[in-house]
Every structure is written in structure tokens, then in C-alpha cells.
PDB file of C-alpha atoms in Angstrom:
ATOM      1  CA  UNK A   1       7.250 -19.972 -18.984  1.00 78.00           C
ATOM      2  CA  UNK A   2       5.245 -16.731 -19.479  1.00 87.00           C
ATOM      3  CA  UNK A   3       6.845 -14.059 -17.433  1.00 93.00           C
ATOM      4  CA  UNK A   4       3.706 -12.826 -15.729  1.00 93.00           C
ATOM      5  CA  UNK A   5       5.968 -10.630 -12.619  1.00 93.00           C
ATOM      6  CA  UNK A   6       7.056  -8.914 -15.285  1.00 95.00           C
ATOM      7  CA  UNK A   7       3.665  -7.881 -16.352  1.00 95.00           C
ATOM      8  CA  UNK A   8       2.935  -7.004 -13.126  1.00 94.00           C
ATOM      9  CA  UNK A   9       5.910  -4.920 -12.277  1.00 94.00           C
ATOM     10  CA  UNK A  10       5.074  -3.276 -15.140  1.00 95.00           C
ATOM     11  CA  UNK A  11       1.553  -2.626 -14.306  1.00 95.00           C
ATOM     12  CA  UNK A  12       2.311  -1.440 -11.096  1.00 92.00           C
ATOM     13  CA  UNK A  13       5.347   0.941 -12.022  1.00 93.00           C
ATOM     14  CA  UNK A  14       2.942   2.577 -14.560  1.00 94.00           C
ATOM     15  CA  UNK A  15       0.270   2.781 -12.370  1.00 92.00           C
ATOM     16  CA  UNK A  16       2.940   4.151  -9.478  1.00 89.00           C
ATOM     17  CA  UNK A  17       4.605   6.694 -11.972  1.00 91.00           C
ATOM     18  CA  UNK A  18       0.741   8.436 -12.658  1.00 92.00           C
ATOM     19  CA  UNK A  19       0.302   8.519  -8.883  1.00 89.00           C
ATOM     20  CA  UNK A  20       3.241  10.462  -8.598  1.00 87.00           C
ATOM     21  CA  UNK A  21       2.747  12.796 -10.981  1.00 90.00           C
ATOM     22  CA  UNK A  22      -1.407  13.151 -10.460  1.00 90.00           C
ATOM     23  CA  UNK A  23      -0.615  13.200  -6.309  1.00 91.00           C
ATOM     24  CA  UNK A  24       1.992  16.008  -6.694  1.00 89.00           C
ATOM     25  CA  UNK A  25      -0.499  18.666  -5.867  1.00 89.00           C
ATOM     26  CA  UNK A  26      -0.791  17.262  -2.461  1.00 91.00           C
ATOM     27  CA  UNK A  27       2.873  16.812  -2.208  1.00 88.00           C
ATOM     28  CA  UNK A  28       2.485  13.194  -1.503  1.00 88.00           C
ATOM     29  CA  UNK A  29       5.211  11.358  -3.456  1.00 79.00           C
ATOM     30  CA  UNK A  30       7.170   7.989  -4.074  1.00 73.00           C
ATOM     31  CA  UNK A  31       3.966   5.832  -3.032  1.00 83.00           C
ATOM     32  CA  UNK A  32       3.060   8.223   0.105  1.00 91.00           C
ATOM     33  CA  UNK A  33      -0.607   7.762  -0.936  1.00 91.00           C
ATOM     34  CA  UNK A  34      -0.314   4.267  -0.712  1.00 91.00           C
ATOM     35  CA  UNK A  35       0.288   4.468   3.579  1.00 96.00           C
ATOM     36  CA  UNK A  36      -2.305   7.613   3.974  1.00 96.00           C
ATOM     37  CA  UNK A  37      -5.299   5.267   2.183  1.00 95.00           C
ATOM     38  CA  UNK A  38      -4.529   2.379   4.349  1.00 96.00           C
ATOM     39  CA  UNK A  39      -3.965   4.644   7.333  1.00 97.00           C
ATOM     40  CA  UNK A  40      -7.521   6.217   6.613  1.00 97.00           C
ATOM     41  CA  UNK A  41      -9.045   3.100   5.828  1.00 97.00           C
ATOM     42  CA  UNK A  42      -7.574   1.784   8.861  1.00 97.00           C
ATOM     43  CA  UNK A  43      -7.751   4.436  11.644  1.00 97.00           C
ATOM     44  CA  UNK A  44      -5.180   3.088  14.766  1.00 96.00           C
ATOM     45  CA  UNK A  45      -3.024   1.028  12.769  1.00 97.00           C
ATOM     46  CA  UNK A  46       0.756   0.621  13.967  1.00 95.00           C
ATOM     47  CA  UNK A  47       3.414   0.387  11.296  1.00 95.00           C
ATOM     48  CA  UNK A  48       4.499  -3.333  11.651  1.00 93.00           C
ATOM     49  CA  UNK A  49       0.113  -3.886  10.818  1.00 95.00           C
ATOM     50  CA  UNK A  50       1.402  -1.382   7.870  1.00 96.00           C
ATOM     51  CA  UNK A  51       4.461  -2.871   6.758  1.00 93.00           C
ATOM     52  CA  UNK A  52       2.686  -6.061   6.689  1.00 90.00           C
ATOM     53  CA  UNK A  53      -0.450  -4.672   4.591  1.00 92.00           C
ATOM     54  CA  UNK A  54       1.986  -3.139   1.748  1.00 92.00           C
ATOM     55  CA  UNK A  55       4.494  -5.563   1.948  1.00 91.00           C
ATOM     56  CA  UNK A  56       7.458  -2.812   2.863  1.00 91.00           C
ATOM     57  CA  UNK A  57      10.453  -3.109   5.469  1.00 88.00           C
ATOM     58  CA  UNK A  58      10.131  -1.366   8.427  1.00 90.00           C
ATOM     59  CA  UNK A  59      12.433   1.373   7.276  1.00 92.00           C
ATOM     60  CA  UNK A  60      10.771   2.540   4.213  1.00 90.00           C
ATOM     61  CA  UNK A  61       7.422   2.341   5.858  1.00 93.00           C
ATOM     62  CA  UNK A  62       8.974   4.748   8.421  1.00 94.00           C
ATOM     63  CA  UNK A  63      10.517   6.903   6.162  1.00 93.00           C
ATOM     64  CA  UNK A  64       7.420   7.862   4.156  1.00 93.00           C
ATOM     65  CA  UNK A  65       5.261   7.999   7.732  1.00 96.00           C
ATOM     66  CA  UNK A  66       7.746  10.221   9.007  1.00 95.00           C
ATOM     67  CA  UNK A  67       7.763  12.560   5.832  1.00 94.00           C
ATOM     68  CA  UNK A  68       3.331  12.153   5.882  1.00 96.00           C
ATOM     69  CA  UNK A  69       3.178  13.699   9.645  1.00 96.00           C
ATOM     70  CA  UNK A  70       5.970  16.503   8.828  1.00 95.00           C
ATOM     71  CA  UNK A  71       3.490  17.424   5.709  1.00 94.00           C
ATOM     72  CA  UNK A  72       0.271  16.877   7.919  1.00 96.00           C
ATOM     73  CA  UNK A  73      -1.213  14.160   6.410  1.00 97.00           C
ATOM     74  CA  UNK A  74      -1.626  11.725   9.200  1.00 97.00           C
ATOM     75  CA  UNK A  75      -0.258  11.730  13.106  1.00 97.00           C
ATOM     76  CA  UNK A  76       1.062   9.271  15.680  1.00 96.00           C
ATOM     77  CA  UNK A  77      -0.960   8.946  18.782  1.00 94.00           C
ATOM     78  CA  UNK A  78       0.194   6.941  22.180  1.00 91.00           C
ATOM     79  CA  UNK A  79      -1.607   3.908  22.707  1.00 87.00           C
ATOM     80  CA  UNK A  80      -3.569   4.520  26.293  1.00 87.00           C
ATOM     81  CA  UNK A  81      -2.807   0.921  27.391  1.00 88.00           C
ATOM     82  CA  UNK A  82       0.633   0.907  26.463  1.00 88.00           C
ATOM     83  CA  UNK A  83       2.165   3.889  25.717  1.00 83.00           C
ATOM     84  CA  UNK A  84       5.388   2.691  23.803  1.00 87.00           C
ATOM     85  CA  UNK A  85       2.801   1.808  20.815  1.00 91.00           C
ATOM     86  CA  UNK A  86       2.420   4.547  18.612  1.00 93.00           C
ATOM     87  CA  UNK A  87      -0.860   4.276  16.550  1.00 96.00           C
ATOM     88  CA  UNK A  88      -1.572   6.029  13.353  1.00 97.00           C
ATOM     89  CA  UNK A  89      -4.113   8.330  12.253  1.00 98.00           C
ATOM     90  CA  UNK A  90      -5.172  10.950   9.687  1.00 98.00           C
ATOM     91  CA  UNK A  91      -5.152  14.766  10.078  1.00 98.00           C
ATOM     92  CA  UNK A  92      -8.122  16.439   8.768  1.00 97.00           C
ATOM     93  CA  UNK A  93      -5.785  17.086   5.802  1.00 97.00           C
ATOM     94  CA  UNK A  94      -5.745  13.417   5.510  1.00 97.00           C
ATOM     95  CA  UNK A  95      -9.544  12.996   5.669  1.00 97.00           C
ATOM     96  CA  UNK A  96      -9.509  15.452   2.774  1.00 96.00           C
ATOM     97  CA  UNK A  97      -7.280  14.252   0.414  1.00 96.00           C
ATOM     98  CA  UNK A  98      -8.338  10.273   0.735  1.00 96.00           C
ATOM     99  CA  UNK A  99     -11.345  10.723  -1.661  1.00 96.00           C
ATOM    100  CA  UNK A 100      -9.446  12.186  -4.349  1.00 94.00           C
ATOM    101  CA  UNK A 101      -6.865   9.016  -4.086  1.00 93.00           C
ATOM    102  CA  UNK A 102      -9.780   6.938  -3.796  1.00 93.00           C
ATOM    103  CA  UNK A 103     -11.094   8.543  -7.046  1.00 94.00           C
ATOM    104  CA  UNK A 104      -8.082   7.729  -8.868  1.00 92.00           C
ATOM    105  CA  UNK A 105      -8.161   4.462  -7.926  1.00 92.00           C
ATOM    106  CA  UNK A 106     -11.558   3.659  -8.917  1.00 94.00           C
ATOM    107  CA  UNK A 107     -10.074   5.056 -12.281  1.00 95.00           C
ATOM    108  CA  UNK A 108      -7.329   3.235 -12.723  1.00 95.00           C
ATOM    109  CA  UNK A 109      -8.914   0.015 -11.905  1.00 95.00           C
ATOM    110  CA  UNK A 110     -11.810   0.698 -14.656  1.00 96.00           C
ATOM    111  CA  UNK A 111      -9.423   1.481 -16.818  1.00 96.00           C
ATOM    112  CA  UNK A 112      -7.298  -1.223 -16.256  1.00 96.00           C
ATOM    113  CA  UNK A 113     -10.031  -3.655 -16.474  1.00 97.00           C
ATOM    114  CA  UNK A 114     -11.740  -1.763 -19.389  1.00 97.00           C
ATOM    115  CA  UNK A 115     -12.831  -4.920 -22.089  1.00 97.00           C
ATOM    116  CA  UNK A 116     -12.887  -7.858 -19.083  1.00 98.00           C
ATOM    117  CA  UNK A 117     -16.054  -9.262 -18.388  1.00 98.00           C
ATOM    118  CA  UNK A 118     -17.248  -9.853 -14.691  1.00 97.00           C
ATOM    119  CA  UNK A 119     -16.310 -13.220 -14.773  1.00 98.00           C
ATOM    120  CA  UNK A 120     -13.078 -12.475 -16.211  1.00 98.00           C
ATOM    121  CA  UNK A 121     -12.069  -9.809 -13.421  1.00 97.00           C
ATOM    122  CA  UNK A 122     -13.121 -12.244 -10.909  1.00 97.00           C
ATOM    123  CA  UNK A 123     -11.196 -14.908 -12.298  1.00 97.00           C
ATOM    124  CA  UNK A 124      -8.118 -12.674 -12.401  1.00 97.00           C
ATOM    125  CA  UNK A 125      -8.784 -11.318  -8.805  1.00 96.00           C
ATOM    126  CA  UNK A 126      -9.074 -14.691  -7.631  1.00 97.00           C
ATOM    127  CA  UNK A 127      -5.360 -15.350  -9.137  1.00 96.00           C
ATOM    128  CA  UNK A 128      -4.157 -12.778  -8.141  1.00 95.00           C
ATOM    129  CA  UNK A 129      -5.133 -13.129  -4.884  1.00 95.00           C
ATOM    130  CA  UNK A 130      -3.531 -16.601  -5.323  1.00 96.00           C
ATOM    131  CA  UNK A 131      -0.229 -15.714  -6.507  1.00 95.00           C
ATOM    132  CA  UNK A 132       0.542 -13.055  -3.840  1.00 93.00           C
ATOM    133  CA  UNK A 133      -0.244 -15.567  -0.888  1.00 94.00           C
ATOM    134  CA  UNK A 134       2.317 -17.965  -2.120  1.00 94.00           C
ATOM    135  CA  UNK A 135       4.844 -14.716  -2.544  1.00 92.00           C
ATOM    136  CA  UNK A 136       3.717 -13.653   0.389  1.00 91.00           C
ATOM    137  CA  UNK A 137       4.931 -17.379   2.386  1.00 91.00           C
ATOM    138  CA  UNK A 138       8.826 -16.653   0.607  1.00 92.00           C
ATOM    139  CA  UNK A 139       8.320 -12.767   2.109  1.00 90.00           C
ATOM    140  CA  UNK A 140       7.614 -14.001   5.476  1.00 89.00           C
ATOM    141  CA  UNK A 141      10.752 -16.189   4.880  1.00 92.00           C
ATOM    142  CA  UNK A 142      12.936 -13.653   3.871  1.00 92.00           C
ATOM    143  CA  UNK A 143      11.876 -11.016   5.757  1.00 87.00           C
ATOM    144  CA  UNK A 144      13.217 -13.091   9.086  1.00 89.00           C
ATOM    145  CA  UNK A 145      16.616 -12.957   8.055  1.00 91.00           C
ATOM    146  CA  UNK A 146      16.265 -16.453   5.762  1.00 94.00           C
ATOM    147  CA  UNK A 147      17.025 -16.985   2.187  1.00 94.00           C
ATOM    148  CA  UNK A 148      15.675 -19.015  -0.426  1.00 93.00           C
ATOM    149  CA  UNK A 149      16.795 -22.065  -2.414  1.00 90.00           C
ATOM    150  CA  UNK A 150      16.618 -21.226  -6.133  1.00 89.00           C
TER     151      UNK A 150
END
């Protein structure tokens, strides 16, 4: 069998590893950038939403929010209705740095898919998108205390 996670953990380690370094002017490290896009993208979002969107434990997603507000990247909010929900949202700082990510990621992406045809990116979109839903059913799994037969 073709070890295709492997590719992809490489892909996205390399990809990951140039964030870091290009997103060090901002001081947004280890994969910060990857909660303040969906954060600006989604304006209001709580962390389990978050957690569930980047596929992180609670923890880790609270870690890097934690360290994004002390920096001034996003902030928590109360909920009006219900004010044990926090909701998050960026800072004007936020707001400013999101197009530069954006930019990179537009870059990356070409770059990555440099030589593919359309139909050929849409195939492997389409796959993709395939292969993380049925990760994402052993995830869901796992990630409520159960482990898998293997």
C-alpha cells in the first residue's frame, strides 16, 4: 500500500515549518495563524466550533488562544444570552495581519499545485475531502474517550 499520510504529514510539516518562520514577524508561532484565520473568517466562534474546525484537543486550542489575546491578535467576548460562552473575535491587529496569512496561503497552494491541471486539483480536492471525512469518523471516536481496533 502507498503510504499517502505520510505524504501528507510531510506536506503539511513543510508547509507548517515556512509559516513559522514567514509569520515570525507577527510573533504568531507553532500554527497560531492557523486559529486567527479561522477566527477572522469566522467572527463569534467558540473554541469547541474551533477545535472541531482544526481538528485540535481542547487544550492546545486553548493554549494558542490564550497566547493570541495576550499578543492582541484576537479577544474573548461574553455571549449576551448566556454569559458563560465566551465567543471569539479579532482585534484590529487581527484584521490586519489576516491578509498577509491569506496571501501566503494563496501562495502556497499555487505553488503546491503548480503543473496540476483543473481537473486534476479538483480530483485531488475531492479526495481529499474524502479521506479526511472517514479520519474524521475514527477522530470523533477517539476523541470521546474510545479506541480503535487495528
Amino acid at each position: 500500500m502507498k503510504e499517502v499520510l505520510r505524504e501528507i504529514g510531510m506536506i503539511a510539516r513543510a508547509l507548517d515549518s515556512i509559516s513559522n518562520i514567514e509569520f515570525k514577524e507577527f510573533a504568531l508561532t507553532k500554527g497560531q495563524y492557523l486559529y486567527l484565520v479561522r477566527i477572522c473568517e469566522n467572527p463569534g466562534i467558540i473554541l469547541e466550533k474551533l477545535t472541531e474546525m482544526i481538528k485540535v484537543d481542547r487544550t492546545t486550542a486553548s493554549r494558542a488562544i490564550k497566547k493570541l489575546e495576550m499578543n492582541g491578535f484576537i479577544e474573548k467576548r461574553a455571549d449576551p444570552h448566556n454569559k458563560k460562552i465566551k465567543k471569539l473575535y479579532p482585534t484590529e491587529k487581527g484584521e490586519r495581519v489576516y491578509p498577509f496569512i491569506r496571501r501566503e496561503n494563496d501562495y502556497s497552494n499555487a505553488v503546491a499545485l503548480n503543473g496540476l491541471s483543473e481537473t486534476e486539483v479538483e480530483t485531488l480536492f475531492n479526495l481529499l475531502q474524502r479521506v479526511r471525512k472517514n479520519i474524521e469518523k475514527d477522530w470523533d471516536y477517539v476523541k470521546k474517550g474510545n479506541k480503535r481496533n487495528y
